[in-house]
JSON list of C-alpha atoms in Angstrom, two decimals:
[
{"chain": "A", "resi": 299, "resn": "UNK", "atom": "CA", "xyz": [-19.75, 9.48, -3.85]},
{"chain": "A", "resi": 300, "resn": "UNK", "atom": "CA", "xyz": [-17.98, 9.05, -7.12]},
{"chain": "A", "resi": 301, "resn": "UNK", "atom": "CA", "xyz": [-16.13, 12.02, -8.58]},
{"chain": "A", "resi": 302, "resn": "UNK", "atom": "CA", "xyz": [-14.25, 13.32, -11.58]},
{"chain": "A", "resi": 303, "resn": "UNK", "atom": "CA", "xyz": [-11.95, 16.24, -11.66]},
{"chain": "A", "resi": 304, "resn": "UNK", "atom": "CA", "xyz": [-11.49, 18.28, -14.62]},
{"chain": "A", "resi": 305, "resn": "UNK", "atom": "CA", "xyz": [-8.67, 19.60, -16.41]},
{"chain": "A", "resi": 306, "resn": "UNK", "atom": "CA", "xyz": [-7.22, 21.87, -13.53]},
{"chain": "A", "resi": 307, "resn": "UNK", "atom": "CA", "xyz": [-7.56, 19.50, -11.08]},
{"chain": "A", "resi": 308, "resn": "UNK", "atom": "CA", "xyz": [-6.15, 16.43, -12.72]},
{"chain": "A", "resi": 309, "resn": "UNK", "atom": "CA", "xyz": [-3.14, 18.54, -13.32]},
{"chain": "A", "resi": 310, "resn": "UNK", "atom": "CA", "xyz": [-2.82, 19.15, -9.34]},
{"chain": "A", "resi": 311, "resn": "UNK", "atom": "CA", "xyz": [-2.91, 15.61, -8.94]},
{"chain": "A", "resi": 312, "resn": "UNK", "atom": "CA", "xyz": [-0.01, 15.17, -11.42]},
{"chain": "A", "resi": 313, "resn": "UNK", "atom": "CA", "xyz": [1.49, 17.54, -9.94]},
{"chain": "A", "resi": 314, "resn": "UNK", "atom": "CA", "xyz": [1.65, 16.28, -6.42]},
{"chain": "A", "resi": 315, "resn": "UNK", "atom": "CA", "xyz": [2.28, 12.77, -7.26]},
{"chain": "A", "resi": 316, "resn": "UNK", "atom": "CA", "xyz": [5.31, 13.27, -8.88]},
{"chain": "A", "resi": 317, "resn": "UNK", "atom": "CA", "xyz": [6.12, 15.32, -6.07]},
{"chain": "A", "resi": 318, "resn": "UNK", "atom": "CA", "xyz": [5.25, 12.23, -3.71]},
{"chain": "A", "resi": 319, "resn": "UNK", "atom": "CA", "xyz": [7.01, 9.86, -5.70]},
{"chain": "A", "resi": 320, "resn": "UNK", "atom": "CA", "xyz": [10.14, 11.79, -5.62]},
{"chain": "A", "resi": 321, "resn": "UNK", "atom": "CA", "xyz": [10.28, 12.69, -2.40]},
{"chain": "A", "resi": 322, "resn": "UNK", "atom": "CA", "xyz": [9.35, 9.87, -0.29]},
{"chain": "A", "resi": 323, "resn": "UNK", "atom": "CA", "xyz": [10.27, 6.38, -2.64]},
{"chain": "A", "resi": 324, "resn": "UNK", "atom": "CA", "xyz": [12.97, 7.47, -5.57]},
{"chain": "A", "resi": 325, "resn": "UNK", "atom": "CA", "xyz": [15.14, 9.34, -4.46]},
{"chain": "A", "resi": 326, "resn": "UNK", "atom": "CA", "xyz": [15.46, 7.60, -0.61]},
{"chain": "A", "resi": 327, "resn": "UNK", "atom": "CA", "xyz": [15.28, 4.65, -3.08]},
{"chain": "A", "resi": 328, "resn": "UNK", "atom": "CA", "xyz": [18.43, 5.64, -5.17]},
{"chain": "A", "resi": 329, "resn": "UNK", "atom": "CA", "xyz": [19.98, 7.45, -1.74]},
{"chain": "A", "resi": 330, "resn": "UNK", "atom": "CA", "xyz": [19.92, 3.66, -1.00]},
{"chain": "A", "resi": 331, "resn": "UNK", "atom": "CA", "xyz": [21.29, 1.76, -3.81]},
{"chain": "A", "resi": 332, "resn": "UNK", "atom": "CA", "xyz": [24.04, 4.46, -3.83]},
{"chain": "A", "resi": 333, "resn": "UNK", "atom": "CA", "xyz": [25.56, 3.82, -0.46]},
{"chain": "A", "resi": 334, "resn": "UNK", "atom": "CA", "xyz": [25.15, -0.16, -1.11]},
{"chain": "A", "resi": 335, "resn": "UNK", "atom": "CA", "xyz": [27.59, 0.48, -4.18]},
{"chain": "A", "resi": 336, "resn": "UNK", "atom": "CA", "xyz": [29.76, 2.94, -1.94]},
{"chain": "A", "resi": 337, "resn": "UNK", "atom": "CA", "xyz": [29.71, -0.08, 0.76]},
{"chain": "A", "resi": 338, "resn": "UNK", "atom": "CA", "xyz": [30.49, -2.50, -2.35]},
{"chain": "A", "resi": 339, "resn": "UNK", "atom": "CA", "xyz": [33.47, -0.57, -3.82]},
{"chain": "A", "resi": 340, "resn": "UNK", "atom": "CA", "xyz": [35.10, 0.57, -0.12]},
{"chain": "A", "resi": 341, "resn": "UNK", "atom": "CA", "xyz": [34.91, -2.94, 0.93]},
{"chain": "A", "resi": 342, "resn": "UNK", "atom": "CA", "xyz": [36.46, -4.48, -2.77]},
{"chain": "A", "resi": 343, "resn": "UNK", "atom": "CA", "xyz": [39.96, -3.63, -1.29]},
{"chain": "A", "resi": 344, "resn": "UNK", "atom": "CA", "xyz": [39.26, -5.80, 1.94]},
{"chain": "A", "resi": 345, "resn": "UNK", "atom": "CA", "xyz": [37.24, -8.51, 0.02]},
{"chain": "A", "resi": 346, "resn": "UNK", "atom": "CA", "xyz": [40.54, -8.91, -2.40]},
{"chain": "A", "resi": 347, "resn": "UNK", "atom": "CA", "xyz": [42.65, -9.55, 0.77]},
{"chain": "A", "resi": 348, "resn": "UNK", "atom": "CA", "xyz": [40.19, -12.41, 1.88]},
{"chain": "A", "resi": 349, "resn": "UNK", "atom": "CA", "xyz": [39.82, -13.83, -1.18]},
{"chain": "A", "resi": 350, "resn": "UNK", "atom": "CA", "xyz": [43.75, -14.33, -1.89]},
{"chain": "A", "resi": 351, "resn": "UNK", "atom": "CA", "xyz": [43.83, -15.62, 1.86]},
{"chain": "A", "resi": 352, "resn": "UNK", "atom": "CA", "xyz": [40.95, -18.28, 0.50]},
{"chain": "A", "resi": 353, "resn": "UNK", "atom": "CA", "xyz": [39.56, -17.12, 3.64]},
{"chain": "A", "resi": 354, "resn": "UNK", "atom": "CA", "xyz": [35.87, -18.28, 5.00]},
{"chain": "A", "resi": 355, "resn": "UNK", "atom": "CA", "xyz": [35.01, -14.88, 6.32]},
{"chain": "A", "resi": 356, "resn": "UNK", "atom": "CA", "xyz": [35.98, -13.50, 2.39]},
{"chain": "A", "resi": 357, "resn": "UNK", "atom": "CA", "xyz": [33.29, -15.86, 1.26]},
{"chain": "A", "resi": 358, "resn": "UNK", "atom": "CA", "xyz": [30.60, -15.04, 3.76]},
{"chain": "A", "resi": 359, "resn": "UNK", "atom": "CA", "xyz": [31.51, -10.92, 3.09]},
{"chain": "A", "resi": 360, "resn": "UNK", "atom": "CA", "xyz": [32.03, -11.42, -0.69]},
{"chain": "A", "resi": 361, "resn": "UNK", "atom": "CA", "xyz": [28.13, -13.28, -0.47]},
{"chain": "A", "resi": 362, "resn": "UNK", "atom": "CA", "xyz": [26.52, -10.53, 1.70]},
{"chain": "A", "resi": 363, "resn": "UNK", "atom": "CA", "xyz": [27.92, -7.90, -0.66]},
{"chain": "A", "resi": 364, "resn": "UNK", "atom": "CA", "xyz": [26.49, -9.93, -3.61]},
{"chain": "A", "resi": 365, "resn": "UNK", "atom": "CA", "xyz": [22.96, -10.40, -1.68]},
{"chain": "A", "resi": 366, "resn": "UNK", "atom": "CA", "xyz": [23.03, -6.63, -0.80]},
{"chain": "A", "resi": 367, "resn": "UNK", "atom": "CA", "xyz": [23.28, -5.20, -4.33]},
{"chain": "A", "resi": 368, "resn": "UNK", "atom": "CA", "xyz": [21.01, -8.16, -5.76]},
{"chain": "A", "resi": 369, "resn": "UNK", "atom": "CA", "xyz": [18.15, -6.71, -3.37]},
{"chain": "A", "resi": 370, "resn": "UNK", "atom": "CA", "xyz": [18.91, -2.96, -3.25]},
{"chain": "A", "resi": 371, "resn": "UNK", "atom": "CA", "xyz": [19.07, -3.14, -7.15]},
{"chain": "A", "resi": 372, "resn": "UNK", "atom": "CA", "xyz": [15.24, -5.13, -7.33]},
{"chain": "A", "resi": 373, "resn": "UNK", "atom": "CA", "xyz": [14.13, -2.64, -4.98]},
{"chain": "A", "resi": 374, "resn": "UNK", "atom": "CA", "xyz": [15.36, 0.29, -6.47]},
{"chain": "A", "resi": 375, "resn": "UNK", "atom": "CA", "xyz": [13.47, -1.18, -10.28]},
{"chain": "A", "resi": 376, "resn": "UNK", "atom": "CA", "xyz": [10.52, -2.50, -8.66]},
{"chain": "A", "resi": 377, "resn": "UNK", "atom": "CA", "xyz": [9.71, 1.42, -7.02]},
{"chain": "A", "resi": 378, "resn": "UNK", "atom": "CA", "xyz": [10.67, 3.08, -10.22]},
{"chain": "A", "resi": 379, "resn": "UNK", "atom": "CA", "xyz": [8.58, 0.46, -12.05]},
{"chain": "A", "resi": 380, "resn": "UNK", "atom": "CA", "xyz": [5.57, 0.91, -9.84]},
{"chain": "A", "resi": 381, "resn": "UNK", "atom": "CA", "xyz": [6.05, 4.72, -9.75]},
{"chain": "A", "resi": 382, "resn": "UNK", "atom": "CA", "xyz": [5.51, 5.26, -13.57]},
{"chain": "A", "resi": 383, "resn": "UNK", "atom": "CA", "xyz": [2.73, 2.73, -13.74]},
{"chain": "A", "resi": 384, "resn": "UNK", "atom": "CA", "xyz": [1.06, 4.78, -11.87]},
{"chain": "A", "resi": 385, "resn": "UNK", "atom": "CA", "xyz": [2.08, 8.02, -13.40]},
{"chain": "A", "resi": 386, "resn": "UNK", "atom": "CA", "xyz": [0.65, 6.86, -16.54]},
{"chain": "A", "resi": 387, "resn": "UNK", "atom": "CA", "xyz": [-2.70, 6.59, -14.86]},
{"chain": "A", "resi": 388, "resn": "UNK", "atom": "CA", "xyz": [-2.88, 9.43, -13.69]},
{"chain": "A", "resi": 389, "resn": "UNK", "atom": "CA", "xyz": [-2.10, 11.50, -16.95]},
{"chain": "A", "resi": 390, "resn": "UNK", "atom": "CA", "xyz": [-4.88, 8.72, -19.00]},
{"chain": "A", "resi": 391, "resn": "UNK", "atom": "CA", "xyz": [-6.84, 9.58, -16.34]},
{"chain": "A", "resi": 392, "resn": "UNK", "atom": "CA", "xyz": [-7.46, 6.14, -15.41]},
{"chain": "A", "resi": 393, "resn": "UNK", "atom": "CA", "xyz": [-7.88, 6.37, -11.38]},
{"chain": "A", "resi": 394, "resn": "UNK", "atom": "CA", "xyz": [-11.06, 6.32, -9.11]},
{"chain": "A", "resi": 395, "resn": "UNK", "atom": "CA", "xyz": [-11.63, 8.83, -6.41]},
{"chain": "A", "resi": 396, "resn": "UNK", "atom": "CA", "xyz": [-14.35, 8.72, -4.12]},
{"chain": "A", "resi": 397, "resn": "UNK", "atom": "CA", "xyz": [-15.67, 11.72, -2.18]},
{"chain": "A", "resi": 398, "resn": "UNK", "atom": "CA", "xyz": [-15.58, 11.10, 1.70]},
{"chain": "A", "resi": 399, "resn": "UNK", "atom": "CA", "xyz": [-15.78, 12.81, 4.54]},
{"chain": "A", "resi": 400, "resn": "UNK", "atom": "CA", "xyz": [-12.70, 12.92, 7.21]},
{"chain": "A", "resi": 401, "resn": "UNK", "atom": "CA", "xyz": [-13.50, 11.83, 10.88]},
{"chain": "A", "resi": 402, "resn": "UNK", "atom": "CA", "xyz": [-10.39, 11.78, 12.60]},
{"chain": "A", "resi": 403, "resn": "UNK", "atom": "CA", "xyz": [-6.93, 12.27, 12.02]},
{"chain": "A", "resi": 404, "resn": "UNK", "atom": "CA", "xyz": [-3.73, 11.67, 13.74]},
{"chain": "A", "resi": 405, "resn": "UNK", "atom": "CA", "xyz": [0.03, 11.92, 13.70]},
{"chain": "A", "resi": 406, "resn": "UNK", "atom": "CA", "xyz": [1.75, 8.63, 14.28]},
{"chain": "A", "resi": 407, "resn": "UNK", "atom": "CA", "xyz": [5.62, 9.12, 14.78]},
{"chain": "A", "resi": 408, "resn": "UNK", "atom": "CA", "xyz": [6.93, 9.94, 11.01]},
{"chain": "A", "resi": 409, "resn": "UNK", "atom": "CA", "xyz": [3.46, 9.85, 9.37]},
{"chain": "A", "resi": 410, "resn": "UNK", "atom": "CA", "xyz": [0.22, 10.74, 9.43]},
{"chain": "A", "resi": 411, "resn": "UNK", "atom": "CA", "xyz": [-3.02, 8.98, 9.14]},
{"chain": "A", "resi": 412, "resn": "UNK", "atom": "CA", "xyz": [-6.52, 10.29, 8.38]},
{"chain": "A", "resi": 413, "resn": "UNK", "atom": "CA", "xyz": [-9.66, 7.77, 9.33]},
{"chain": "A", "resi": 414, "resn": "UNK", "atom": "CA", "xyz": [-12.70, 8.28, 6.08]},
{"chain": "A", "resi": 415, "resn": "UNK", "atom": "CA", "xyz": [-16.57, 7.32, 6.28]},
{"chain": "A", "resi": 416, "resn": "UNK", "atom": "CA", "xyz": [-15.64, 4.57, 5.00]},
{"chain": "A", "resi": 417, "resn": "UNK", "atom": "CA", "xyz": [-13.78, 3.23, 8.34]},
{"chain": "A", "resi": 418, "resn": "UNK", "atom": "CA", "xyz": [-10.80, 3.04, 7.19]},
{"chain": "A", "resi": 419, "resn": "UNK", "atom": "CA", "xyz": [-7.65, 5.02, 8.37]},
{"chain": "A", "resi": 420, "resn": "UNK", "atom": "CA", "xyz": [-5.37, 6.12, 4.77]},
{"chain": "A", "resi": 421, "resn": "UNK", "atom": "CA", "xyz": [-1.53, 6.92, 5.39]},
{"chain": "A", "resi": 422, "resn": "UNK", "atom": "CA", "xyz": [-1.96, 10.69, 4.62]},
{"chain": "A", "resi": 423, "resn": "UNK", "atom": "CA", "xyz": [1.88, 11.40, 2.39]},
{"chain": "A", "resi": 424, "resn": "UNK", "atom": "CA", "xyz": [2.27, 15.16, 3.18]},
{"chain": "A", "resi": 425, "resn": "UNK", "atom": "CA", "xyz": [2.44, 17.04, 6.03]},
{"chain": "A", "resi": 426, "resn": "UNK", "atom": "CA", "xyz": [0.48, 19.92, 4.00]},
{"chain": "A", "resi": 427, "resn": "UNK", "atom": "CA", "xyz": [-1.76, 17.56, 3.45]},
{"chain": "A", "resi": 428, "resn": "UNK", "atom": "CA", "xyz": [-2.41, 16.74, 6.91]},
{"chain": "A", "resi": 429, "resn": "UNK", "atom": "CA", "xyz": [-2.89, 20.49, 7.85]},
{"chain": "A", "resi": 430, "resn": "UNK", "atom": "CA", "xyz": [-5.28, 20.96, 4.98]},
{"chain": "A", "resi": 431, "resn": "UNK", "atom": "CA", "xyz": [-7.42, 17.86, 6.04]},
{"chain": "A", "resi": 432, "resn": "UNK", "atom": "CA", "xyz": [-9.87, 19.28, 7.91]},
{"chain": "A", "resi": 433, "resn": "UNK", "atom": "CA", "xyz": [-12.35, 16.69, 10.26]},
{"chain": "A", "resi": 434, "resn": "UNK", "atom": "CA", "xyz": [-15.90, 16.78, 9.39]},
{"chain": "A", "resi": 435, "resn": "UNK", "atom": "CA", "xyz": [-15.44, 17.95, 5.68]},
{"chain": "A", "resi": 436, "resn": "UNK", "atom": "CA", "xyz": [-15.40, 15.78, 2.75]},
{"chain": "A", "resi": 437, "resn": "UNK", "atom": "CA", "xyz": [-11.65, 14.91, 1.56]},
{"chain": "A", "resi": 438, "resn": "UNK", "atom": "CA", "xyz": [-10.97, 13.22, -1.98]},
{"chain": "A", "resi": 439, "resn": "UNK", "atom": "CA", "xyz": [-9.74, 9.37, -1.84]},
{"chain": "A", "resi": 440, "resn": "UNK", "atom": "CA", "xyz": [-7.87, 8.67, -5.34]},
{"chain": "A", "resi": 441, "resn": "UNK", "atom": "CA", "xyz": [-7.12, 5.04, -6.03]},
{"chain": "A", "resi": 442, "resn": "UNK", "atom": "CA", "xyz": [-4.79, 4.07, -8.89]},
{"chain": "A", "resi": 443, "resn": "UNK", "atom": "CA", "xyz": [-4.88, 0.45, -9.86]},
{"chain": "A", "resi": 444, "resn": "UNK", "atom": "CA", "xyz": [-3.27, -1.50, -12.09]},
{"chain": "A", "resi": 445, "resn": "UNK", "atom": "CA", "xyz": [-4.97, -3.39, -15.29]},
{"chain": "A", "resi": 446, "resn": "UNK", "atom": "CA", "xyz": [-6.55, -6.09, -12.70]},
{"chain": "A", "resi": 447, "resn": "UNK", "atom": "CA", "xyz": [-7.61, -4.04, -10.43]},
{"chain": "A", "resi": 448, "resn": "UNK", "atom": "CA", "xyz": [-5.12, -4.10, -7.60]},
{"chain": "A", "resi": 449, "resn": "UNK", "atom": "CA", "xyz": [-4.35, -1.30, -5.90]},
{"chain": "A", "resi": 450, "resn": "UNK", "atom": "CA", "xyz": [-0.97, 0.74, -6.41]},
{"chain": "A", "resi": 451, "resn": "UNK", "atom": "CA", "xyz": [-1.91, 3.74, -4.69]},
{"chain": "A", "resi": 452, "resn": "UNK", "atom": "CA", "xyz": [-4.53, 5.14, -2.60]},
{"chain": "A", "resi": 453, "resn": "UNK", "atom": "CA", "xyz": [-3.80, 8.90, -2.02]},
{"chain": "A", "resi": 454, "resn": "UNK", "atom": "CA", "xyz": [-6.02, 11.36, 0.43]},
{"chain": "A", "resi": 455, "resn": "UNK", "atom": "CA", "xyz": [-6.10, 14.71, -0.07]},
{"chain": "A", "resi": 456, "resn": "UNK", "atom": "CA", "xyz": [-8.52, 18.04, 0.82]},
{"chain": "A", "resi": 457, "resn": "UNK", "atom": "CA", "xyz": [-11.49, 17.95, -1.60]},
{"chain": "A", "resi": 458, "resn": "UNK", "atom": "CA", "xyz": [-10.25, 21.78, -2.87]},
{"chain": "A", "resi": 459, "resn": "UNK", "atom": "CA", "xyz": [-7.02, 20.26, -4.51]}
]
């Protein structure tokens, strides 16, 4: 069942997905890029050695390096990227959520996963969350999508929030 939160609850939602987005993709995401460029700047003293040796190995570490920061940088932009787009949906209210109930759930390692009427399991973010989730009652599923339709996020959480 189709649902739409009002002004309290939508503000919840904010709340917690900036919450999610800092805690568990930008800042691991800049904790990242930061030790590539510590890694990049340590190794600059060695990487000058090989170089004025014309040395093979200075080429292979001076192209690793290069490869390193290349990706860690696009990784880094593509999260941040993604994690406005989908901030501005939330506050333009532009997201689905569907009202379903919870059959199982289930602790996997690091994460947790919660299995929907639908028959689907959905990566539960939050260990709160987990412990509010409650099988048998209904939980909120919010989707955020992008302008064609593809889905960015899909977030569970207790129907109360």
């Amino acid at each position: 069942m189709r649902k739409k939160y009002n002004e309290q609850n939508n503000s919840k939602i904010i709340h917690y997905f900036v919450q999610l987005l800092m805690n568990k993709y930008i800042i691991p995401s800049l904790i990242l890029l930061l030790f590539v460029f510590t890694g990049a700047i340590l190794g600059f003293g060695i990487l000058t050695k090989f170089i004025s040796a014309y040395s093979t190995t200075g080429f292979v570490y001076m192209l690793c390096v290069n490869v390193l920061i290349t990706m860690g940088s696009i990784s880094v932009y593509h999260t941040i990227k993604t994690s406005l787009y989908g901030y501005k949906q939330i506050t333009s209210r532009k997201y689905t959520v569907l009202q379903l109930d919870c059959l199982s759930k289930k602790q996997c390692f690091w994460f947790y996963k919660c299995k929907l009427s639908d028959g689907r399991e959905y990566r539960l973010y939050d260990k709160n969350q987990y412990k509010q989730i409650v099988v048998g009652k209904t939980c909120d599923l919010i989707t955020i999508t992008n302008e064609y339709g593809a889905k960015l996020w899909e977030i569970v959480v207790n129907s109360n929030s």
